[in-house]
Amino acid sequence: MTTNADEPQPRQRRRAPAGAAVLREDVTEAIRAAVFEELAAVGYARMSIEGIARRAGVGKTAVYRRWRSKLHLVLDIVSALAVQGLPVPDTGSLEGDLRLLYEVTSRALRHPVASQILPDLQAEAARNPEIAQALQKALREGQDGVASGIVTAAERRGEVRSGIDHDLALDLISGPLYWRSVVIRSPKLPKGYLAALARATAEALKAV
């Protein structure tokens, strides 16, 4: 039997290569969530792939298909924090922008999971250069875009001098709250602290 070359031919169903694994996004997200929970519960040193898999409700192979070790898993997740920037506040004033940034950041830093994970990863970073680099990237770049946006807007409004040192500005903006919430781990911020901090930081930036 002959067929006309112009006639549509039956389409052959393409098969996935043998052994190819399709990584389900819901499983990946379950594993990521389990990592945060496991870090908060037992810390990095005691964390294991077995514990992560058990908490995520998956087999160990599901974890190893995505990351080859717990170090690479944590590095990937911590590094991802760097690109999950907060939206740049737009209240119309430097002090207002800082106040809103501090309110959002304070809630994030004082979340039970974050308050357990960050100090533990800081301790591990002192022993592991890869974790130190990833943590620095996440902490620095995570707020760098937001702080730069706040300062740039303040420059446009004439609230700070044109050409202000943005690195110094970032240190002034991020340092005090991080010190109190993460380093000394103050259990509760004093009443009116965030408003006072925003006001003082705004004045400091204007003096730079």
PDB file of C-alpha atoms in Angstrom:
ATOM      1  CA  MET A   1       0.000   0.000   0.000  1.00  0.00           C
ATOM      2  CA  THR A   2       1.364   3.402  -0.990  1.00  0.00           C
ATOM      3  CA  THR A   3       0.654   6.712   0.668  1.00  0.00           C
ATOM      4  CA  ASN A   4       0.646  10.214  -0.726  1.00  0.00           C
ATOM      5  CA  ALA A   5       3.548  12.226   0.679  1.00  0.00           C
ATOM      6  CA  ASP A   6       1.239  15.254   1.000  1.00  0.00           C
ATOM      7  CA  GLU A   7      -1.264  13.394   3.171  1.00  0.00           C
ATOM      8  CA  PRO A   8      -0.874  13.923   6.921  1.00  0.00           C
ATOM      9  CA  GLN A   9       0.902  10.998   8.499  1.00  0.00           C
ATOM     10  CA  PRO A  10      -0.045   9.622  11.923  1.00  0.00           C
ATOM     11  CA  ARG A  11       1.990  11.343  14.660  1.00  0.00           C
ATOM     12  CA  GLN A  12       4.193   9.069  16.678  1.00  0.00           C
ATOM     13  CA  ARG A  13       4.064   9.631  20.434  1.00  0.00           C
ATOM     14  CA  ARG A  14       7.464  10.655  21.734  1.00  0.00           C
ATOM     15  CA  ARG A  15       8.560   8.727  24.770  1.00  0.00           C
ATOM     16  CA  ALA A  16      10.713  10.141  27.526  1.00  0.00           C
ATOM     17  CA  PRO A  17      14.221   8.695  27.572  1.00  0.00           C
ATOM     18  CA  ALA A  18      14.468   5.553  29.630  1.00  0.00           C
ATOM     19  CA  GLY A  19      15.450   6.306  33.193  1.00  0.00           C
ATOM     20  CA  ALA A  20      14.643  10.027  32.948  1.00  0.00           C
ATOM     21  CA  ALA A  21      13.232  11.330  36.222  1.00  0.00           C
ATOM     22  CA  VAL A  22      10.464  13.906  36.225  1.00  0.00           C
ATOM     23  CA  LEU A  23      10.944  16.093  39.283  1.00  0.00           C
ATOM     24  CA  ARG A  24       7.592  17.094  40.694  1.00  0.00           C
ATOM     25  CA  GLU A  25       7.537  20.677  41.919  1.00  0.00           C
ATOM     26  CA  ASP A  26       5.230  19.863  44.847  1.00  0.00           C
ATOM     27  CA  VAL A  27       7.754  17.296  46.096  1.00  0.00           C
ATOM     28  CA  THR A  28      10.602  19.799  45.716  1.00  0.00           C
ATOM     29  CA  GLU A  29       8.682  22.395  47.730  1.00  0.00           C
ATOM     30  CA  ALA A  30       7.843  19.821  50.413  1.00  0.00           C
ATOM     31  CA  ILE A  31      11.542  19.024  50.739  1.00  0.00           C
ATOM     32  CA  ARG A  32      12.486  22.703  50.962  1.00  0.00           C
ATOM     33  CA  ALA A  33       9.913  23.246  53.705  1.00  0.00           C
ATOM     34  CA  ALA A  34      11.204  20.173  55.533  1.00  0.00           C
ATOM     35  CA  VAL A  35      14.754  21.545  55.442  1.00  0.00           C
ATOM     36  CA  PHE A  36      13.710  24.726  57.250  1.00  0.00           C
ATOM     37  CA  GLU A  37      11.755  22.726  59.821  1.00  0.00           C
ATOM     38  CA  GLU A  38      14.605  20.262  60.342  1.00  0.00           C
ATOM     39  CA  LEU A  39      17.175  23.043  60.693  1.00  0.00           C
ATOM     40  CA  ALA A  40      15.007  24.749  63.304  1.00  0.00           C
ATOM     41  CA  ALA A  41      14.434  21.491  65.168  1.00  0.00           C
ATOM     42  CA  VAL A  42      17.902  19.895  65.253  1.00  0.00           C
ATOM     43  CA  GLY A  43      20.392  22.330  63.693  1.00  0.00           C
ATOM     44  CA  TYR A  44      22.689  21.856  60.713  1.00  0.00           C
ATOM     45  CA  ALA A  45      25.178  19.509  62.394  1.00  0.00           C
ATOM     46  CA  ARG A  46      22.492  16.952  63.370  1.00  0.00           C
ATOM     47  CA  MET A  47      20.382  17.416  60.275  1.00  0.00           C
ATOM     48  CA  SER A  48      20.296  14.399  57.966  1.00  0.00           C
ATOM     49  CA  ILE A  49      18.878  13.502  54.576  1.00  0.00           C
ATOM     50  CA  GLU A  50      16.897  10.760  56.307  1.00  0.00           C
ATOM     51  CA  GLY A  51      15.301  13.250  58.688  1.00  0.00           C
ATOM     52  CA  ILE A  52      14.481  15.656  55.866  1.00  0.00           C
ATOM     53  CA  ALA A  53      12.921  12.899  53.772  1.00  0.00           C
ATOM     54  CA  ARG A  54      10.882  11.626  56.707  1.00  0.00           C
ATOM     55  CA  ARG A  55       9.604  15.117  57.513  1.00  0.00           C
ATOM     56  CA  ALA A  56       8.755  15.767  53.839  1.00  0.00           C
ATOM     57  CA  GLY A  57       7.000  12.414  53.503  1.00  0.00           C
ATOM     58  CA  VAL A  58       9.231  11.244  50.650  1.00  0.00           C
ATOM     59  CA  GLY A  59      11.983   8.690  50.138  1.00  0.00           C
ATOM     60  CA  LYS A  60      15.671   9.562  50.403  1.00  0.00           C
ATOM     61  CA  THR A  61      16.064   9.064  46.655  1.00  0.00           C
ATOM     62  CA  ALA A  62      13.670  11.975  46.051  1.00  0.00           C
ATOM     63  CA  VAL A  63      16.065  14.235  47.953  1.00  0.00           C
ATOM     64  CA  TYR A  64      19.197  12.869  46.289  1.00  0.00           C
ATOM     65  CA  ARG A  65      17.671  13.351  42.833  1.00  0.00           C
ATOM     66  CA  ARG A  66      17.640  17.083  43.547  1.00  0.00           C
ATOM     67  CA  TRP A  67      20.687  17.617  45.774  1.00  0.00           C
ATOM     68  CA  ARG A  68      23.722  15.381  46.218  1.00  0.00           C
ATOM     69  CA  SER A  69      24.290  16.198  49.892  1.00  0.00           C
ATOM     70  CA  LYS A  70      22.785  18.111  52.785  1.00  0.00           C
ATOM     71  CA  LEU A  71      25.443  20.803  52.308  1.00  0.00           C
ATOM     72  CA  HIS A  72      24.394  21.440  48.712  1.00  0.00           C
ATOM     73  CA  LEU A  73      20.738  21.353  49.752  1.00  0.00           C
ATOM     74  CA  VAL A  74      21.228  24.024  52.409  1.00  0.00           C
ATOM     75  CA  LEU A  75      23.490  26.116  50.153  1.00  0.00           C
ATOM     76  CA  ASP A  76      20.846  26.074  47.447  1.00  0.00           C
ATOM     77  CA  ILE A  77      18.055  27.117  49.792  1.00  0.00           C
ATOM     78  CA  VAL A  78      20.081  29.795  51.599  1.00  0.00           C
ATOM     79  CA  SER A  79      21.331  31.207  48.284  1.00  0.00           C
ATOM     80  CA  ALA A  80      17.746  31.349  46.992  1.00  0.00           C
ATOM     81  CA  LEU A  81      16.909  33.759  49.804  1.00  0.00           C
ATOM     82  CA  ALA A  82      19.123  36.327  48.120  1.00  0.00           C
ATOM     83  CA  VAL A  83      16.779  36.667  45.167  1.00  0.00           C
ATOM     84  CA  GLN A  84      13.591  36.774  47.209  1.00  0.00           C
ATOM     85  CA  GLY A  85      13.868  40.497  47.792  1.00  0.00           C
ATOM     86  CA  LEU A  86      11.295  42.455  49.723  1.00  0.00           C
ATOM     87  CA  PRO A  87       9.314  45.004  47.722  1.00  0.00           C
ATOM     88  CA  VAL A  88      10.842  48.473  47.967  1.00  0.00           C
ATOM     89  CA  PRO A  89       8.655  50.626  50.263  1.00  0.00           C
ATOM     90  CA  ASP A  90       7.138  53.713  48.662  1.00  0.00           C
ATOM     91  CA  THR A  91       5.614  55.856  51.408  1.00  0.00           C
ATOM     92  CA  GLY A  92       6.887  59.167  50.053  1.00  0.00           C
ATOM     93  CA  SER A  93       9.453  59.829  52.794  1.00  0.00           C
ATOM     94  CA  LEU A  94      12.765  58.337  53.910  1.00  0.00           C
ATOM     95  CA  GLU A  95      11.615  57.834  57.488  1.00  0.00           C
ATOM     96  CA  GLY A  96       8.347  56.247  56.356  1.00  0.00           C
ATOM     97  CA  ASP A  97      10.147  53.877  53.994  1.00  0.00           C
ATOM     98  CA  LEU A  98      12.560  52.853  56.740  1.00  0.00           C
ATOM     99  CA  ARG A  99       9.729  52.324  59.228  1.00  0.00           C
ATOM    100  CA  LEU A 100       7.898  50.008  56.826  1.00  0.00           C
ATOM    101  CA  LEU A 101      11.095  48.106  55.985  1.00  0.00           C
ATOM    102  CA  TYR A 102      11.859  47.613  59.673  1.00  0.00           C
ATOM    103  CA  GLU A 103       8.360  46.366  60.429  1.00  0.00           C
ATOM    104  CA  VAL A 104       8.500  43.735  57.671  1.00  0.00           C
ATOM    105  CA  THR A 105      12.094  42.714  58.426  1.00  0.00           C
ATOM    106  CA  SER A 106      11.461  42.502  62.158  1.00  0.00           C
ATOM    107  CA  ARG A 107       8.561  40.101  61.656  1.00  0.00           C
ATOM    108  CA  ALA A 108      10.685  37.952  59.342  1.00  0.00           C
ATOM    109  CA  LEU A 109      13.712  37.834  61.666  1.00  0.00           C
ATOM    110  CA  ARG A 110      11.608  37.088  64.735  1.00  0.00           C
ATOM    111  CA  HIS A 111       9.717  34.239  63.088  1.00  0.00           C
ATOM    112  CA  PRO A 112      10.369  31.094  65.213  1.00  0.00           C
ATOM    113  CA  VAL A 113      11.949  29.202  62.305  1.00  0.00           C
ATOM    114  CA  ALA A 114      14.213  32.062  61.208  1.00  0.00           C
ATOM    115  CA  SER A 115      15.249  32.849  64.772  1.00  0.00           C
ATOM    116  CA  GLN A 116      16.451  29.265  65.173  1.00  0.00           C
ATOM    117  CA  ILE A 117      18.046  28.802  61.752  1.00  0.00           C
ATOM    118  CA  LEU A 118      20.094  31.995  61.372  1.00  0.00           C
ATOM    119  CA  PRO A 119      22.191  31.685  64.561  1.00  0.00           C
ATOM    120  CA  ASP A 120      22.855  28.011  63.795  1.00  0.00           C
ATOM    121  CA  LEU A 121      23.955  28.755  60.230  1.00  0.00           C
ATOM    122  CA  GLN A 122      26.147  31.583  61.493  1.00  0.00           C
ATOM    123  CA  ALA A 123      27.925  29.164  63.807  1.00  0.00           C
ATOM    124  CA  GLU A 124      28.311  26.654  60.965  1.00  0.00           C
ATOM    125  CA  ALA A 125      29.590  29.408  58.651  1.00  0.00           C
ATOM    126  CA  ALA A 126      32.562  29.905  60.970  1.00  0.00           C
ATOM    127  CA  ARG A 127      33.613  26.331  60.148  1.00  0.00           C
ATOM    128  CA  ASN A 128      32.458  26.064  56.536  1.00  0.00           C
ATOM    129  CA  PRO A 129      33.540  28.669  53.925  1.00  0.00           C
ATOM    130  CA  GLU A 130      30.843  27.576  51.457  1.00  0.00           C
ATOM    131  CA  ILE A 131      28.065  28.153  53.963  1.00  0.00           C
ATOM    132  CA  ALA A 132      29.695  31.432  55.005  1.00  0.00           C
ATOM    133  CA  GLN A 133      29.669  32.660  51.413  1.00  0.00           C
ATOM    134  CA  ALA A 134      26.089  31.578  50.786  1.00  0.00           C
ATOM    135  CA  LEU A 135      24.855  33.090  54.062  1.00  0.00           C
ATOM    136  CA  GLN A 136      26.632  36.369  53.387  1.00  0.00           C
ATOM    137  CA  LYS A 137      25.093  36.490  49.912  1.00  0.00           C
ATOM    138  CA  ALA A 138      21.607  35.798  51.258  1.00  0.00           C
ATOM    139  CA  LEU A 139      21.806  38.308  54.083  1.00  0.00           C
ATOM    140  CA  ARG A 140      23.555  41.041  52.125  1.00  0.00           C
ATOM    141  CA  GLU A 141      21.902  40.777  48.740  1.00  0.00           C
ATOM    142  CA  GLY A 142      18.512  39.949  50.233  1.00  0.00           C
ATOM    143  CA  GLN A 143      18.206  43.529  51.498  1.00  0.00           C
ATOM    144  CA  ASP A 144      20.705  45.305  49.274  1.00  0.00           C
ATOM    145  CA  GLY A 145      18.196  45.993  46.508  1.00  0.00           C
ATOM    146  CA  VAL A 146      15.574  47.215  48.957  1.00  0.00           C
ATOM    147  CA  ALA A 147      17.956  49.490  50.873  1.00  0.00           C
ATOM    148  CA  SER A 148      19.412  50.865  47.642  1.00  0.00           C
ATOM    149  CA  GLY A 149      15.904  51.559  46.388  1.00  0.00           C
ATOM    150  CA  ILE A 150      15.060  53.456  49.575  1.00  0.00           C
ATOM    151  CA  VAL A 151      18.260  55.512  49.376  1.00  0.00           C
ATOM    152  CA  THR A 152      17.853  56.197  45.647  1.00  0.00           C
ATOM    153  CA  ALA A 153      14.301  57.444  46.230  1.00  0.00           C
ATOM    154  CA  ALA A 154      15.559  59.649  49.081  1.00  0.00           C
ATOM    155  CA  GLU A 155      18.214  61.081  46.735  1.00  0.00           C
ATOM    156  CA  ARG A 156      15.544  61.952  44.173  1.00  0.00           C
ATOM    157  CA  ARG A 157      13.480  63.705  46.837  1.00  0.00           C
ATOM    158  CA  GLY A 158      16.534  65.592  48.092  1.00  0.00           C
ATOM    159  CA  GLU A 159      16.352  64.021  51.575  1.00  0.00           C
ATOM    160  CA  VAL A 160      19.976  62.786  51.383  1.00  0.00           C
ATOM    161  CA  ARG A 161      22.890  64.163  49.426  1.00  0.00           C
ATOM    162  CA  SER A 162      23.364  63.049  45.838  1.00  0.00           C
ATOM    163  CA  GLY A 163      26.089  60.418  45.506  1.00  0.00           C
ATOM    164  CA  ILE A 164      25.713  59.068  49.041  1.00  0.00           C
ATOM    165  CA  ASP A 165      27.783  55.939  49.736  1.00  0.00           C
ATOM    166  CA  HIS A 166      25.218  53.152  49.273  1.00  0.00           C
ATOM    167  CA  ASP A 167      27.368  50.519  51.039  1.00  0.00           C
ATOM    168  CA  LEU A 168      27.614  52.701  54.134  1.00  0.00           C
ATOM    169  CA  ALA A 169      23.903  53.433  53.878  1.00  0.00           C
ATOM    170  CA  LEU A 170      23.127  49.707  53.801  1.00  0.00           C
ATOM    171  CA  ASP A 171      25.213  49.175  56.940  1.00  0.00           C
ATOM    172  CA  LEU A 172      23.386  51.981  58.720  1.00  0.00           C
ATOM    173  CA  ILE A 173      19.974  50.692  57.635  1.00  0.00           C
ATOM    174  CA  SER A 174      20.431  46.974  58.281  1.00  0.00           C
ATOM    175  CA  GLY A 175      22.915  46.811  61.141  1.00  0.00           C
ATOM    176  CA  PRO A 176      20.957  47.852  64.253  1.00  0.00           C
ATOM    177  CA  LEU A 177      17.891  45.667  63.747  1.00  0.00           C
ATOM    178  CA  TYR A 178      19.944  42.643  62.729  1.00  0.00           C
ATOM    179  CA  TRP A 179      22.182  43.111  65.782  1.00  0.00           C
ATOM    180  CA  ARG A 180      19.248  43.226  68.190  1.00  0.00           C
ATOM    181  CA  SER A 181      17.115  40.506  66.573  1.00  0.00           C
ATOM    182  CA  VAL A 182      19.732  37.954  65.499  1.00  0.00           C
ATOM    183  CA  VAL A 183      22.993  38.558  67.360  1.00  0.00           C
ATOM    184  CA  ILE A 184      21.841  39.362  70.891  1.00  0.00           C
ATOM    185  CA  ARG A 185      18.394  37.861  70.212  1.00  0.00           C
ATOM    186  CA  SER A 186      16.407  40.316  72.268  1.00  0.00           C
ATOM    187  CA  PRO A 187      13.183  38.517  73.238  1.00  0.00           C
ATOM    188  CA  LYS A 188      10.999  41.553  72.637  1.00  0.00           C
ATOM    189  CA  LEU A 189      11.552  44.927  71.043  1.00  0.00           C
ATOM    190  CA  PRO A 190      10.780  47.893  73.311  1.00  0.00           C
ATOM    191  CA  LYS A 191       7.580  49.786  72.556  1.00  0.00           C
ATOM    192  CA  GLY A 192       8.189  52.393  69.869  1.00  0.00           C
ATOM    193  CA  TYR A 193      11.611  50.949  69.018  1.00  0.00           C
ATOM    194  CA  LEU A 194      11.036  50.573  65.263  1.00  0.00           C
ATOM    195  CA  ALA A 195       9.689  54.115  64.915  1.00  0.00           C
ATOM    196  CA  ALA A 196      12.633  55.506  66.891  1.00  0.00           C
ATOM    197  CA  LEU A 197      15.086  53.424  64.852  1.00  0.00           C
ATOM    198  CA  ALA A 198      13.588  54.655  61.574  1.00  0.00           C
ATOM    199  CA  ARG A 199      13.788  58.264  62.763  1.00  0.00           C
ATOM    200  CA  ALA A 200      17.409  57.922  63.969  1.00  0.00           C
ATOM    201  CA  THR A 201      18.522  56.094  60.839  1.00  0.00           C
ATOM    202  CA  ALA A 202      16.937  58.701  58.598  1.00  0.00           C
ATOM    203  CA  GLU A 203      18.809  61.452  60.460  1.00  0.00           C
ATOM    204  CA  ALA A 204      22.060  59.483  60.239  1.00  0.00           C
ATOM    205  CA  LEU A 205      21.658  59.027  56.469  1.00  0.00           C
ATOM    206  CA  LYS A 206      21.023  62.735  56.042  1.00  0.00           C
ATOM    207  CA  ALA A 207      24.282  63.443  57.881  1.00  0.00           C
ATOM    208  CA  VAL A 208      26.411  61.089  55.742  1.00  0.00           C
TER     209      VAL A 208
END
